[in-house]
Short mmCIF file of C-alpha atoms and ligand atoms in Angstrom, two decimals:
data_model
loop_
_atom_site.label_atom_id
_atom_site.label_comp_id
_atom_site.label_asym_id
_atom_site.label_seq_id
_atom_site.Cartn_x
_atom_site.Cartn_y
_atom_site.Cartn_z
CA MET A 1 11.04 8.35 9.61
CA SER A 2 9.70 7.23 12.86
CA LEU A 3 9.79 4.16 15.07
CA ARG A 4 6.14 4.19 16.02
CA ARG A 5 4.98 4.05 12.40
CA THR A 6 7.51 1.32 11.38
CA LEU A 7 6.38 -0.83 14.67
CA VAL A 8 2.67 -0.33 14.06
CA THR A 9 3.38 -1.18 10.22
CA ALA A 10 5.29 -4.41 11.23
CA GLY A 11 2.26 -5.12 13.72
CA ARG A 12 -0.40 -4.77 10.87
CA VAL A 13 1.47 -7.24 8.21
CA LEU A 14 1.95 -9.62 11.42
CA ALA A 15 -1.79 -9.38 12.26
CA GLN A 16 -2.42 -9.77 8.66
CA LEU A 17 -0.67 -12.78 8.42
CA ARG A 18 -2.01 -14.41 11.63
CA SER A 19 -5.23 -14.29 10.08
CA ASP A 20 -4.09 -16.34 7.09
CA HIS A 21 -3.04 -19.77 8.79
CA ARG A 22 -2.66 -21.61 5.16
CA THR A 23 0.34 -19.09 4.68
CA ILE A 24 1.93 -19.76 7.96
CA GLY A 25 1.70 -23.57 7.89
CA LEU A 26 3.30 -23.51 4.39
CA MET A 27 6.01 -21.29 5.43
CA LEU A 28 6.74 -23.50 8.21
CA VAL A 29 6.02 -26.91 6.76
CA VAL A 30 7.24 -26.88 3.12
CA PRO A 31 10.69 -26.46 4.18
CA CYS A 32 10.48 -29.08 6.63
CA VAL A 33 9.19 -31.44 4.15
CA LEU A 34 11.92 -30.53 1.47
CA LEU A 35 14.78 -30.98 3.88
CA GLY A 36 13.24 -34.32 4.86
CA LEU A 37 12.93 -35.40 1.35
CA LEU A 38 16.47 -34.66 0.67
CA ALA A 39 17.70 -36.34 3.70
CA TRP A 40 15.66 -39.42 2.75
CA ILE A 41 16.97 -39.40 -0.77
CA PHE A 42 20.79 -39.03 0.11
CA GLN A 43 20.40 -41.28 3.29
CA ASP A 44 23.52 -43.47 4.17
CA THR A 45 25.86 -40.62 1.99
CA PRO A 46 27.49 -37.22 3.17
CA VAL A 47 25.47 -35.41 0.76
CA PHE A 48 22.72 -34.31 2.82
CA ASP A 49 25.19 -32.69 5.20
CA GLY A 50 26.31 -30.36 2.39
CA ILE A 51 23.26 -29.43 0.54
CA GLY A 52 20.85 -29.46 3.64
CA ALA A 53 22.90 -26.56 5.15
CA SER A 54 22.75 -24.50 1.97
CA LEU A 55 19.06 -25.26 1.71
CA LEU A 56 18.69 -23.52 4.95
CA GLY A 57 20.11 -20.50 3.30
CA VAL A 58 17.93 -20.58 0.47
CA PHE A 59 14.43 -21.42 1.93
CA PRO A 60 13.98 -17.83 4.01
CA PHE A 61 15.24 -16.12 0.87
CA VAL A 62 12.63 -17.63 -1.29
CA VAL A 63 9.69 -17.71 0.52
CA MET A 64 10.14 -14.28 1.73
CA PHE A 65 10.64 -12.97 -1.38
CA ILE A 66 7.42 -14.25 -2.86
CA VAL A 67 5.39 -13.29 0.17
CA THR A 68 6.85 -9.74 0.12
CA SER A 69 6.34 -9.17 -3.52
CA VAL A 70 2.89 -10.13 -3.54
CA ALA A 71 1.71 -8.54 -0.40
CA THR A 72 3.24 -5.29 -1.81
CA LEU A 73 2.01 -5.30 -4.82
CA ARG A 74 -1.39 -5.85 -3.21
CA GLU A 75 -0.72 -2.77 -1.44
CA ARG A 76 -0.06 -1.19 -4.59
CA THR A 77 -3.18 -1.98 -6.27
CA SER A 78 -5.57 -1.91 -3.74
CA GLY A 79 -5.14 1.66 -3.23
CA THR A 80 -3.87 1.25 0.30
CA LEU A 81 -0.53 2.31 -0.43
CA GLU A 82 -1.45 5.74 -2.09
CA ARG A 83 -3.86 6.34 0.90
CA LEU A 84 -0.83 5.24 3.15
CA LEU A 85 1.50 7.67 1.24
CA THR A 86 -1.25 10.76 1.83
CA THR A 87 -0.43 9.91 5.59
CA PRO A 88 2.93 11.19 7.58
CA MET A 89 3.88 7.58 6.81
CA ALA A 90 7.55 7.74 5.42
CA LYS A 91 8.53 5.54 2.71
CA GLY A 92 11.20 4.09 5.09
CA ASP A 93 8.40 3.29 8.01
CA PHE A 94 6.65 0.98 5.16
CA MET A 95 9.51 -0.64 4.01
CA PHE A 96 11.25 -1.42 7.44
CA GLY A 97 7.98 -2.29 8.62
CA TYR A 98 7.65 -5.05 6.10
CA ALA A 99 11.13 -6.01 7.03
CA LEU A 100 10.85 -6.18 10.43
CA ALA A 101 7.29 -8.52 10.17
CA PHE A 102 9.20 -10.71 7.68
CA GLY A 103 12.16 -10.97 9.89
CA VAL A 104 9.93 -11.89 13.11
CA MET A 105 8.39 -14.51 10.70
CA ALA A 106 11.90 -15.79 9.34
CA VAL A 107 12.95 -16.21 13.26
CA VAL A 108 10.22 -18.84 13.53
CA GLN A 109 10.87 -20.11 10.26
CA ALA A 110 14.29 -20.72 10.82
CA LEU A 111 13.81 -22.13 14.24
CA VAL A 112 11.57 -24.69 12.91
CA ALA A 113 13.59 -25.77 9.94
CA THR A 114 16.96 -25.73 11.65
CA GLY A 115 15.57 -27.81 14.75
CA PHE A 116 14.10 -30.16 11.92
CA ALA A 117 17.31 -30.54 10.09
CA VAL A 118 19.69 -30.87 13.09
CA TRP A 119 17.12 -33.35 15.36
CA VAL A 120 15.19 -35.08 12.71
CA CYS A 121 17.01 -35.18 9.73
CA GLY A 122 20.43 -35.78 11.52
CA LEU A 123 22.14 -32.79 10.00
CA ASP A 124 25.92 -32.12 11.47
CA VAL A 125 26.30 -28.75 12.56
CA ALA A 126 29.74 -27.88 13.89
CA GLY A 127 29.59 -24.29 14.28
CA PRO A 128 27.10 -22.54 16.93
CA LEU A 129 23.27 -23.06 16.17
CA TRP A 130 22.64 -19.44 16.89
CA GLN A 131 25.00 -18.36 14.11
CA LEU A 132 22.98 -20.56 11.74
CA VAL A 133 19.51 -18.64 12.88
CA CYS A 134 21.26 -15.57 12.72
CA VAL A 135 22.21 -16.32 8.71
CA ALA A 136 18.47 -17.42 8.28
CA VAL A 137 17.23 -14.35 9.48
CA LEU A 138 19.41 -12.12 7.74
CA ASP A 139 18.75 -14.02 4.53
CA ALA A 140 14.94 -13.98 4.96
CA VAL A 141 15.40 -9.90 5.43
CA LEU A 142 17.44 -9.81 1.95
CA GLY A 143 14.26 -11.99 0.48
CA THR A 144 12.01 -9.33 1.82
CA ALA A 145 14.26 -6.47 0.63
CA ILE A 146 14.54 -7.84 -2.91
CA GLY A 147 10.80 -8.81 -3.07
CA LEU A 148 9.87 -5.16 -2.23
CA LEU A 149 12.07 -4.10 -5.04
CA ALA A 150 10.85 -6.72 -7.58
CA SER A 151 7.10 -5.46 -6.60
CA GLY A 152 7.92 -2.11 -7.96
CA PHE A 153 8.40 -3.59 -11.66
CA ALA A 154 5.35 -5.85 -11.60
CA ARG A 155 1.94 -4.43 -12.46
CA THR A 156 -0.15 -7.62 -11.79
CA GLU A 157 -0.02 -10.56 -9.49
CA PHE A 158 0.68 -12.75 -12.06
CA GLN A 159 4.31 -11.07 -13.10
CA ALA A 160 5.20 -10.83 -9.16
CA VAL A 161 5.01 -14.39 -9.12
CA GLN A 162 6.68 -14.74 -12.00
CA PHE A 163 9.58 -12.50 -10.62
CA MET A 164 10.58 -15.48 -8.47
CA PRO A 165 12.45 -17.84 -11.10
CA ALA A 166 13.52 -14.52 -12.85
CA PHE A 167 15.08 -13.07 -9.64
CA VAL A 168 15.82 -16.38 -7.38
CA LEU A 169 16.36 -19.33 -9.94
CA PRO A 170 19.52 -17.67 -11.50
CA GLN A 171 20.98 -17.14 -8.05
CA PHE A 172 20.11 -20.42 -7.16
CA LEU A 173 21.86 -22.30 -9.96
CA LEU A 174 25.11 -19.94 -9.40
CA CYS A 175 25.19 -20.08 -5.46
CA GLY A 176 27.23 -23.17 -5.39
CA LEU A 177 24.49 -25.44 -4.86
CA LEU A 178 24.84 -27.55 -7.90
CA VAL A 179 28.73 -26.84 -8.66
CA ALA A 180 30.97 -25.24 -6.31
CA ARG A 181 31.35 -21.68 -7.11
CA ASP A 182 35.26 -21.93 -7.51
CA ARG A 183 34.94 -24.86 -10.30
CA LEU A 184 32.30 -22.45 -12.27
CA PRO A 185 33.60 -20.99 -15.51
CA ASP A 186 34.91 -17.71 -14.86
CA VAL A 187 32.36 -15.40 -16.13
CA LEU A 188 29.62 -17.37 -14.23
CA ARG A 189 31.85 -17.17 -11.02
CA TRP A 190 32.13 -13.54 -11.30
CA LEU A 191 28.41 -13.26 -11.28
CA SER A 192 28.08 -15.60 -8.66
CA ASP A 193 30.64 -13.48 -6.46
CA VAL A 194 27.94 -10.59 -6.87
CA LEU A 195 24.81 -12.22 -6.35
CA PRO A 196 23.84 -12.13 -2.40
CA LEU A 197 22.23 -15.82 -2.27
CA SER A 198 25.89 -17.12 -2.76
CA TYR A 199 26.99 -15.47 0.64
CA ALA A 200 23.84 -16.74 2.07
CA VAL A 201 24.93 -20.31 1.28
CA ASP A 202 28.49 -19.74 2.12
CA ALA A 203 27.60 -18.33 5.60
CA MET A 204 25.16 -21.31 6.04
CA LYS A 205 28.10 -23.88 5.02
CA SER A 206 30.85 -22.35 7.13
CA VAL A 207 28.55 -22.75 10.05
CA THR A 208 28.02 -26.26 9.57
CA ALA A 209 31.36 -27.26 8.35
CA SER A 210 33.61 -25.24 11.21
CA THR A 211 33.59 -24.77 14.71
CA ALA A 212 34.64 -21.47 14.81
CA PRO A 213 33.15 -20.04 11.97
CA GLY A 214 32.52 -16.65 13.04
CA ALA A 215 34.76 -14.68 10.94
CA ASP A 216 33.83 -16.30 7.93
CA VAL A 217 30.46 -15.68 8.74
CA ALA A 218 30.50 -12.27 9.57
CA GLN A 219 32.15 -11.11 6.30
CA ASP A 220 29.48 -12.93 4.50
CA ALA A 221 26.80 -11.44 6.36
CA GLY A 222 28.38 -7.96 5.70
CA VAL A 223 27.77 -8.64 1.96
CA ILE A 224 24.00 -9.63 2.48
CA ALA A 225 23.45 -6.58 4.77
CA LEU A 226 24.97 -4.33 1.68
CA TRP A 227 22.70 -5.88 -0.70
CA VAL A 228 19.76 -5.50 1.78
CA VAL A 229 20.55 -2.01 1.89
CA VAL A 230 20.93 -1.41 -1.64
CA ALA A 231 17.76 -3.15 -2.22
CA LEU A 232 15.46 -0.92 0.04
CA VAL A 233 17.09 2.14 -1.28
CA PHE A 234 16.27 1.12 -4.68
CA GLY A 235 12.96 -0.21 -3.63
CA SER A 236 12.07 3.15 -1.85
CA LEU A 237 12.57 4.95 -5.40
CA THR A 238 9.75 2.77 -6.57
CA LEU A 239 7.41 3.84 -3.83
CA ARG A 240 6.10 7.07 -5.66
CA ARG A 241 3.80 9.32 -4.02
CA ARG A 242 2.67 10.91 -7.11
CA THR A 243 1.56 8.70 -9.86
CA ALA A 244 0.19 9.21 -13.36
CA MET B 1 -11.28 38.30 2.86
CA MET B 2 -12.81 34.73 1.72
CA ASN B 3 -10.93 31.77 3.23
CA TYR B 4 -10.06 28.95 0.97
CA ALA B 5 -9.57 25.41 1.62
CA VAL B 6 -8.16 24.58 -1.99
CA GLU B 7 -6.99 27.05 -4.34
CA ILE B 8 -6.31 25.63 -8.11
CA GLU B 9 -4.77 27.73 -10.65
CA ARG B 10 -4.57 26.58 -14.17
CA LEU B 11 -4.19 22.76 -13.23
CA ARG B 12 -3.50 20.69 -16.28
CA VAL B 13 -3.73 17.06 -15.83
CA VAL B 14 -2.52 14.28 -18.70
CA ARG B 15 -3.25 10.69 -17.94
CA GLY B 16 -2.14 7.91 -20.17
CA GLY B 17 -1.55 10.43 -23.10
CA ARG B 18 -5.14 11.90 -22.90
CA VAL B 19 -5.80 15.15 -21.64
CA VAL B 20 -7.97 15.02 -18.38
CA LEU B 21 -7.95 18.25 -16.95
CA PRO B 22 -6.56 20.73 -19.44
CA ASP B 23 -6.89 24.39 -17.65
CA LEU B 24 -8.51 24.07 -14.57
CA SER B 25 -8.77 26.98 -11.93
CA VAL B 26 -11.25 26.84 -8.96
CA ARG B 27 -11.40 27.99 -5.31
CA ILE B 28 -12.78 25.80 -2.94
CA PRO B 29 -14.22 27.92 0.44
CA ALA B 30 -13.35 26.62 3.78
CA GLY B 31 -15.78 25.30 6.49
CA GLN B 32 -18.33 24.17 3.84
CA VAL B 33 -19.31 21.17 2.21
CA VAL B 34 -18.50 21.30 -1.65
CA GLY B 35 -20.21 18.73 -4.06
CA LEU B 36 -18.11 17.80 -7.13
CA LEU B 37 -20.36 16.43 -9.64
CA GLY B 38 -20.04 15.18 -13.19
CA PRO B 39 -20.54 12.47 -15.43
CA SER B 40 -18.46 8.93 -15.42
CA GLY B 41 -14.87 9.87 -16.87
CA SER B 42 -15.29 14.03 -16.68
CA GLY B 43 -12.20 13.92 -14.08
CA LYS B 44 -13.69 14.19 -10.94
CA SER B 45 -11.33 11.34 -9.23
CA THR B 46 -8.41 12.99 -10.99
CA LEU B 47 -9.08 16.56 -9.73
CA ILE B 48 -9.44 14.93 -5.86
CA ARG B 49 -6.06 12.79 -6.59
CA ALA B 50 -4.51 16.20 -7.57
CA VAL B 51 -6.09 17.86 -4.33
CA VAL B 52 -4.52 15.28 -2.03
CA GLY B 53 -1.26 15.18 -4.00
CA VAL B 54 -0.96 12.06 -5.49
CA GLN B 55 -1.60 12.86 -9.16
CA LEU B 56 1.54 13.55 -11.13
CA VAL B 57 0.33 17.10 -13.02
CA GLU B 58 1.72 18.57 -15.87
CA SER B 59 1.31 22.26 -14.98
CA GLY B 60 -0.59 24.61 -12.69
CA GLU B 61 -0.73 24.97 -9.08
CA VAL B 62 -2.85 23.68 -6.35
CA ARG B 63 -2.71 24.79 -3.00
CA VAL B 64 -4.59 23.13 -0.14
CA LEU B 65 -4.93 25.11 3.49
CA GLY B 66 -2.44 27.52 2.32
CA GLU B 67 0.25 25.00 1.37
CA PRO B 68 1.10 23.30 -2.01
CA ALA B 69 -0.68 20.01 -2.31
CA GLY B 70 0.91 16.89 -1.02
CA SER B 71 3.40 18.42 1.26
CA ALA B 72 4.36 17.06 4.46
CA GLY B 73 2.61 19.78 6.45
CA LEU B 74 -0.60 18.69 4.92
CA ARG B 75 -0.29 14.93 5.78
CA ARG B 76 -1.88 14.98 9.11
CA ARG B 77 -4.53 17.80 8.11
CA VAL B 78 -6.14 16.16 4.94
CA GLY B 79 -7.95 13.01 4.94
CA TYR B 80 -8.51 11.11 1.75
CA VAL B 81 -11.12 8.41 0.64
CA THR B 82 -10.51 6.70 -2.47
CA GLN B 83 -13.33 5.80 -4.88
CA ALA B 84 -12.59 1.87 -4.48
CA PRO B 85 -12.35 1.36 -0.46
CA SER B 86 -8.57 1.13 0.12
CA VAL B 87 -8.67 -0.82 3.25
CA TYR B 88 -7.04 -4.48 4.42
CA ASP B 89 -9.87 -7.08 3.83
CA ASP B 90 -7.95 -9.84 6.28
CA LEU B 91 -8.14 -7.42 9.10
CA SER B 92 -11.09 -6.46 11.30
CA VAL B 93 -13.28 -3.29 10.98
CA ARG B 94 -11.42 -2.00 14.29
CA ALA B 95 -8.03 -3.31 13.24
CA ASN B 96 -7.87 -0.93 9.87
CA VAL B 97 -9.34 1.95 12.13
CA ARG B 98 -6.74 1.47 14.57
CA TYR B 99 -3.52 1.11 12.06
CA PHE B 100 -4.68 4.47 10.41
CA ALA B 101 -5.33 5.98 14.11
CA ASP B 102 -1.74 4.67 15.17
CA ILE B 103 -0.02 6.09 12.02
CA LEU B 104 -1.23 9.54 13.08
CA GLY B 105 -0.67 9.22 16.65
CA MET B 106 -4.48 9.67 17.77
CA PRO B 107 -5.69 8.05 21.12
CA ALA B 108 -7.63 4.53 21.03
CA ALA B 109 -10.60 6.46 22.11
CA LYS B 110 -11.05 7.77 18.59
CA VAL B 111 -11.15 4.58 17.05
CA ASP B 112 -14.43 3.52 18.42
CA GLU B 113 -15.83 6.90 17.70
CA ALA B 114 -15.10 6.62 14.16
CA VAL B 115 -16.10 3.09 13.81
CA ALA B 116 -19.47 4.61 15.54
CA ALA B 117 -19.83 7.29 13.24
CA VAL B 118 -20.31 4.79 10.30
CA ASP B 119 -22.50 3.03 12.01
CA LEU B 120 -20.34 -0.22 12.10
CA THR B 121 -19.89 -0.83 15.97
CA SER B 122 -22.07 -4.31 15.66
CA HIS B 123 -19.10 -5.01 12.93
CA ALA B 124 -15.98 -3.90 14.66
CA ASP B 125 -14.70 -7.40 15.08
CA THR B 126 -15.51 -8.82 11.46
CA ALA B 127 -12.76 -9.28 8.84
CA VAL B 128 -13.72 -6.46 6.22
CA GLY B 129 -13.50 -8.84 3.41
CA ARG B 130 -16.55 -10.83 5.09
CA LEU B 131 -18.21 -7.03 4.87
CA SER B 132 -20.72 -6.02 1.96
CA GLY B 133 -19.50 -3.42 -0.87
CA GLY B 134 -21.37 -0.62 1.23
CA GLN B 135 -20.03 -1.58 4.52
CA ARG B 136 -16.43 -1.67 3.21
CA SER B 137 -16.80 1.80 1.88
CA ARG B 138 -17.56 2.85 5.22
CA VAL B 139 -15.00 0.93 6.65
CA SER B 140 -12.29 3.35 4.38
CA LEU B 141 -14.43 6.44 5.39
CA ALA B 142 -13.72 5.65 8.96
CA CYS B 143 -10.32 5.39 8.35
CA ALA B 144 -10.25 8.67 7.07
CA LEU B 145 -12.43 10.48 9.99
CA VAL B 146 -10.07 8.88 12.91
CA GLY B 147 -7.41 11.13 11.96
CA ASP B 148 -9.57 14.38 12.86
CA PRO B 149 -8.71 15.77 9.61
CA ASP B 150 -9.19 19.88 8.60
CA LEU B 151 -9.88 18.91 5.14
CA LEU B 152 -11.73 15.53 4.13
CA VAL B 153 -11.64 14.53 0.42
CA LEU B 154 -14.20 11.86 -0.06
CA ASP B 155 -14.18 10.23 -3.65
CA GLU B 156 -18.08 8.98 -4.19
CA PRO B 157 -18.17 7.77 -0.48
CA THR B 158 -22.23 6.98 -0.60
CA VAL B 159 -21.79 4.90 -3.77
CA GLY B 160 -24.03 1.57 -2.93
CA LEU B 161 -25.59 2.93 0.20
CA ASP B 162 -29.04 2.84 1.23
CA PRO B 163 -31.30 6.01 1.61
CA VAL B 164 -31.21 5.75 5.38
CA LEU B 165 -27.49 5.64 5.65
CA ARG B 166 -26.91 8.43 2.96
CA ARG B 167 -28.87 10.46 4.77
CA ASP B 168 -26.87 9.73 7.98
CA LEU B 169 -23.64 10.33 6.43
CA TRP B 170 -24.37 13.37 5.11
CA GLU B 171 -25.65 14.66 8.59
CA LEU B 172 -22.20 13.52 9.48
CA PHE B 173 -20.96 15.80 6.97
CA ARG B 174 -22.70 18.80 7.78
CA SER B 175 -21.70 18.12 11.25
CA LEU B 176 -18.14 17.90 10.53
CA ALA B 177 -18.59 21.29 8.16
CA ALA B 178 -20.41 23.05 11.23
CA GLN B 179 -17.54 22.70 13.46
CA GLY B 180 -15.09 24.55 10.78
CA ARG B 181 -13.78 21.40 8.59
CA SER B 182 -13.91 21.64 5.13
CA LEU B 183 -15.15 18.69 2.87
CA LEU B 184 -14.86 18.03 -1.05
CA VAL B 185 -17.45 15.36 -1.87
CA SER B 186 -17.66 13.86 -5.32
CA SER B 187 -20.83 12.17 -6.36
CA HIS B 188 -22.84 10.81 -9.36
CA VAL B 189 -26.22 11.04 -7.34
CA MET B 190 -27.56 14.83 -8.52
CA ASP B 191 -30.29 14.63 -5.70
CA GLU B 192 -27.30 15.05 -3.25
CA ALA B 193 -26.60 18.37 -4.58
CA VAL B 194 -29.55 19.37 -2.04
CA ARG B 195 -26.96 18.76 0.85
CA CYS B 196 -24.09 20.88 -0.41
CA ASP B 197 -23.02 24.30 0.35
CA ARG B 198 -21.74 24.41 -3.23
CA LEU B 199 -21.51 22.70 -6.18
CA LEU B 200 -18.88 22.13 -8.58
CA LEU B 201 -19.91 20.47 -11.97
CA LEU B 202 -17.49 19.27 -14.14
CA ARG B 203 -17.58 17.89 -17.67
CA GLU B 204 -14.68 16.68 -19.62
CA GLY B 205 -12.43 18.43 -17.45
CA GLU B 206 -13.77 21.54 -17.49
CA VAL B 207 -15.86 23.61 -14.73
CA LEU B 208 -19.35 23.77 -16.10
CA ALA B 209 -20.49 25.66 -12.79
CA ASP B 210 -19.22 26.63 -9.60
CA ALA B 211 -22.30 27.87 -7.58
CA THR B 212 -24.72 27.26 -5.03
CA LEU B 213 -27.97 25.14 -5.72
CA PRO B 214 -30.20 28.34 -5.92
CA GLU B 215 -28.01 30.19 -7.92
CA LEU B 216 -27.58 27.30 -10.29
CA LEU B 217 -31.68 26.79 -10.55
CA GLU B 218 -32.30 30.29 -11.12
CA ALA B 219 -29.62 30.65 -13.76
CA THR B 220 -30.96 27.83 -15.51
CA GLY B 221 -34.62 28.18 -14.88
CA ALA B 222 -34.63 24.38 -13.72
CA VAL B 223 -36.14 22.56 -10.87
CA ASP B 224 -33.56 20.40 -9.58
CA ALA B 225 -29.70 20.01 -9.92
CA GLU B 226 -30.03 17.14 -12.30
CA SER B 227 -32.24 19.27 -14.95
CA ALA B 228 -30.02 22.06 -14.22
CA PHE B 229 -27.08 19.93 -15.21
CA LEU B 230 -28.56 18.67 -18.42
CA ALA B 231 -29.42 22.36 -19.12
CA LEU B 232 -25.76 23.36 -18.84
CA ILE B 233 -24.71 20.76 -20.91
CA ASP B 234 -27.17 21.67 -23.84
CA ARG B 235 -26.16 25.30 -23.62
CA GLY B 236 -22.58 24.25 -24.45
CA GLN B 237 -19.49 26.11 -23.29
CA GLU B 238 -21.38 28.57 -21.27
CA VAL B 239 -19.99 28.82 -17.87
CA LEU B 240 -21.52 29.63 -14.45
CA ARG B 241 -19.28 30.88 -11.82
N1 ATP C 1 -5.14 5.03 -14.14
C1 ATP C 1 -5.32 5.97 -15.23
N2 ATP C 1 -4.34 5.71 -16.30
C2 ATP C 1 -4.78 6.57 -17.45
N3 ATP C 1 -5.65 7.35 -17.57
C3 ATP C 1 -6.63 7.32 -16.71
C4 ATP C 1 -6.47 6.67 -15.35
N4 ATP C 1 -7.53 6.99 -14.53
C5 ATP C 1 -8.41 7.64 -15.25
N5 ATP C 1 -8.18 7.88 -16.61
C6 ATP C 1 -8.49 8.73 -17.62
O1 ATP C 1 -8.80 9.81 -17.01
C7 ATP C 1 -10.11 10.25 -17.10
C8 ATP C 1 -10.85 10.85 -15.80
O2 ATP C 1 -11.21 9.78 -14.96
P1 ATP C 1 -11.51 10.05 -13.74
O3 ATP C 1 -11.31 8.71 -12.88
O4 ATP C 1 -11.14 11.49 -13.12
O5 ATP C 1 -13.04 10.25 -13.62
P2 ATP C 1 -14.35 10.37 -12.86
O6 ATP C 1 -14.99 11.64 -12.94
O7 ATP C 1 -14.06 10.30 -11.58
O8 ATP C 1 -15.29 8.96 -13.16
P3 ATP C 1 -16.20 8.18 -12.43
O9 ATP C 1 -17.26 8.82 -12.01
O10 ATP C 1 -16.36 7.28 -13.22
O11 ATP C 1 -15.41 7.68 -11.17
C9 ATP C 1 -11.01 9.18 -18.13
O12 ATP C 1 -11.28 9.72 -19.35
C10 ATP C 1 -9.70 8.25 -17.80
O13 ATP C 1 -9.66 7.49 -19.12
MG1 MG C 2 -14.19 8.88 -10.13
#
């Protein structure tokens, strides 16, 4: 692996994104619109403070999952991946390049969405804001890692998009957003204890609810980071230098 | 002793359940332009993929510049241009070439050189998605040229180009060979055979001929590569080497 090749790959992915203004716009505006809508629906109730924070954990994951799985599938089908793997490019350079580029995007998205939630929608955040942003970035990297993994199983872009509900919706249902995780039936609770999005949402909730959430957030972040590593390792197995 | 860029021994490739290359052995000399000709579906791209090391092979040995195909040491020394242009449509011509230059650690000056070599300087800042088909395939070629490879493996690089451009590119290939580089170039266009030092005629995954054009014409009594090829096909299994 090489730092230079990782960085130039991240730079190239960002340059591609930059040329696609509409995608950038959607990545930044859609979370704000949804947060605003929720704040409006639940105005004069305390509900938004709970759900709003959880959603800040869900957006970066979902958005980066979709963007990454489609982008890497495009590399597979256009032949650019085959070509890159005949160069000194290591699989790790490729994957970390993507993770880095979308991590940068995630920082921007997290800043915009958090700012909107706090200053426009009046979300109460008891803990430090920087921790909120850190969790959002880690979450986005998780989405990127799982998106890379998912794209290995898709043959067409239609399939890649269908993986969104398949990989993401079950996690969304079980992450504690609809029913608190400790009130789920046993089997579902075990499942939710394994799935990474649960920890992203837990971390977000801790930051908004507690004034000193550091320890809780660090623990959740550890689990998410573990998932990132696992997804990247399995994802790299789906990048084959030789194909049939 | 002859110096070989590619040595293939009893290569067997099966793709999607069908035998594409049953048992292929051939040697490609270094420092020459070798043309890989054959009808559609004869296995040209498959052979090329085996040479650059991206094709799963069932058995046999492929050695490139003295090393097993696809080994790490070759990744700087072999340039590969796929049949369908593999470039990023949303990046400019220069950004595409620069990316491949950066991967290989080539200096920035090489980028403009490669863009000029494929005659795209006037389009250097245009997004590749806005170029014509022939222009896109030239971008793909520039991305391989920029690495200064010892062996260039080109899958139909001149498809869809006009006669002037085709002549220019073949002059470029010839000058690369004159510098001692090796080129393996597949083509549908039989009249490009004139430009090659050697020809490899493939039919249904078998080598029908491995010879120079004059040898081929003499053996078949034909007047040009196309009729020589047809004559060889009509003769059936007879192989010219
Ligand atoms: N991705 C693939 N999966 C399975 N079989 C394939 C695949 N690509 C090609 N083949 C089969 O391999 C055979 C040879 O294909 P190949 O692409 O090597 O031919 P070619 O000589 O390059 O043809 P063309 O001149 O049309 O590019 C064909 O019969 C084709 O059916
Ligand atoms: Mg082909």
